[in-house]
């Protein structure tokens, strides 16, 4: 194997959150691609703005913590707080809180 496609690298980036540059460096270290191919990747990246944009675009989803939301619903289920208080804490409507609570 002498080459690797951007699509292949982007799939790995989505899955593991590793940059395309880091993946290319590791591929060169492991001799998956040649040193010449690794150098030409950076030349292409610096010469073509569209390619650089595509390579540097992060495909990793932002992490979203839901601990606070879980704690609010736990307090609601334990009747420590009211539905309206839960809605206020979650910054949403009472109906949405009731709908989400009914899903459980």
Short mmCIF file of C-alpha atoms in Angstrom, two decimals:
data_model
loop_
_atom_site.label_atom_id
_atom_site.label_comp_id
_atom_site.label_asym_id
_atom_site.label_seq_id
_atom_site.Cartn_x
_atom_site.Cartn_y
_atom_site.Cartn_z
CA UNK A 1 0.00 0.00 0.00
CA UNK A 2 1.38 3.37 -1.00
CA UNK A 3 -1.37 5.83 -0.23
CA UNK A 4 -4.32 6.55 2.02
CA UNK A 5 -7.41 8.55 1.15
CA UNK A 6 -8.73 11.58 2.99
CA UNK A 7 -12.05 9.77 3.45
CA UNK A 8 -10.31 6.92 5.27
CA UNK A 9 -8.56 9.38 7.54
CA UNK A 10 -11.79 11.26 8.23
CA UNK A 11 -13.52 8.04 9.28
CA UNK A 12 -10.78 7.43 11.85
CA UNK A 13 -10.99 11.07 12.95
CA UNK A 14 -14.74 10.76 13.59
CA UNK A 15 -14.30 7.53 15.50
CA UNK A 16 -11.31 8.39 17.67
CA UNK A 17 -11.00 12.20 17.57
CA UNK A 18 -7.48 12.20 16.12
CA UNK A 19 -6.43 14.94 13.69
CA UNK A 20 -5.65 14.08 10.08
CA UNK A 21 -2.13 15.51 10.52
CA UNK A 22 -1.49 13.17 13.46
CA UNK A 23 -2.85 10.21 11.51
CA UNK A 24 -0.58 11.01 8.57
CA UNK A 25 2.42 11.30 10.89
CA UNK A 26 1.66 7.92 12.44
CA UNK A 27 1.10 6.35 9.02
CA UNK A 28 4.54 7.60 7.98
CA UNK A 29 6.13 6.32 11.21
CA UNK A 30 4.64 2.88 10.65
CA UNK A 31 5.63 2.91 6.96
CA UNK A 32 2.02 2.67 5.84
CA UNK A 33 2.88 5.57 3.54
CA UNK A 34 6.30 6.62 2.29
CA UNK A 35 8.20 9.57 3.70
CA UNK A 36 7.89 11.21 0.26
CA UNK A 37 4.11 10.80 0.35
CA UNK A 38 4.03 12.32 3.84
CA UNK A 39 6.01 15.33 2.65
CA UNK A 40 3.83 15.76 -0.44
CA UNK A 41 0.75 15.74 1.82
CA UNK A 42 2.03 18.83 3.64
CA UNK A 43 3.06 20.51 0.39
CA UNK A 44 -0.44 19.94 -1.00
CA UNK A 45 -2.00 21.13 2.24
CA UNK A 46 -0.02 24.37 2.16
CA UNK A 47 -0.54 24.95 -1.57
CA UNK A 48 -4.30 24.34 -1.78
CA UNK A 49 -6.51 26.34 0.61
CA UNK A 50 -9.57 24.15 -0.08
CA UNK A 51 -7.64 21.00 0.73
CA UNK A 52 -6.23 22.60 3.88
CA UNK A 53 -9.75 23.57 4.99
CA UNK A 54 -11.03 20.04 4.37
CA UNK A 55 -8.13 18.48 6.28
CA UNK A 56 -8.27 20.83 9.26
CA UNK A 57 -12.05 20.69 9.65
CA UNK A 58 -12.82 18.80 12.82
CA UNK A 59 -15.37 16.04 12.32
CA UNK A 60 -15.50 15.18 15.99
CA UNK A 61 -18.77 15.97 17.72
CA UNK A 62 -18.54 18.32 20.65
CA UNK A 63 -18.86 16.54 23.94
CA UNK A 64 -22.04 17.25 25.78
CA UNK A 65 -22.27 16.53 29.45
CA UNK A 66 -25.68 15.63 30.75
CA UNK A 67 -24.88 15.13 34.41
CA UNK A 68 -26.80 18.22 35.50
CA UNK A 69 -29.82 17.12 33.48
CA UNK A 70 -29.68 13.65 35.00
CA UNK A 71 -29.45 15.10 38.51
CA UNK A 72 -32.47 17.33 37.88
CA UNK A 73 -34.55 14.39 36.62
CA UNK A 74 -33.39 12.28 39.55
CA UNK A 75 -34.48 15.01 41.97
CA UNK A 76 -37.80 15.25 40.15
CA UNK A 77 -38.35 11.48 40.23
CA UNK A 78 -37.52 11.49 43.95
CA UNK A 79 -40.01 14.32 44.43
CA UNK A 80 -37.31 16.59 45.84
CA UNK A 81 -38.23 19.31 43.32
CA UNK A 82 -41.38 20.12 41.36
CA UNK A 83 -41.86 19.81 37.61
CA UNK A 84 -41.88 23.58 37.23
CA UNK A 85 -38.62 23.86 39.18
CA UNK A 86 -37.07 21.17 36.96
CA UNK A 87 -38.22 23.07 33.87
CA UNK A 88 -36.72 26.25 35.25
CA UNK A 89 -33.40 24.56 36.01
CA UNK A 90 -33.28 22.93 32.58
CA UNK A 91 -34.39 26.11 30.84
CA UNK A 92 -37.22 24.38 29.00
CA UNK A 93 -40.98 24.07 29.15
CA UNK A 94 -42.90 22.08 31.75
CA UNK A 95 -44.43 20.03 28.92
CA UNK A 96 -41.00 19.02 27.67
CA UNK A 97 -39.96 17.95 31.17
CA UNK A 98 -43.14 15.87 31.51
CA UNK A 99 -42.58 14.29 28.08
CA UNK A 100 -38.98 13.41 28.94
CA UNK A 101 -40.01 12.03 32.31
CA UNK A 102 -42.66 9.86 30.66
CA UNK A 103 -40.04 8.33 28.38
CA UNK A 104 -38.62 6.53 31.37
#
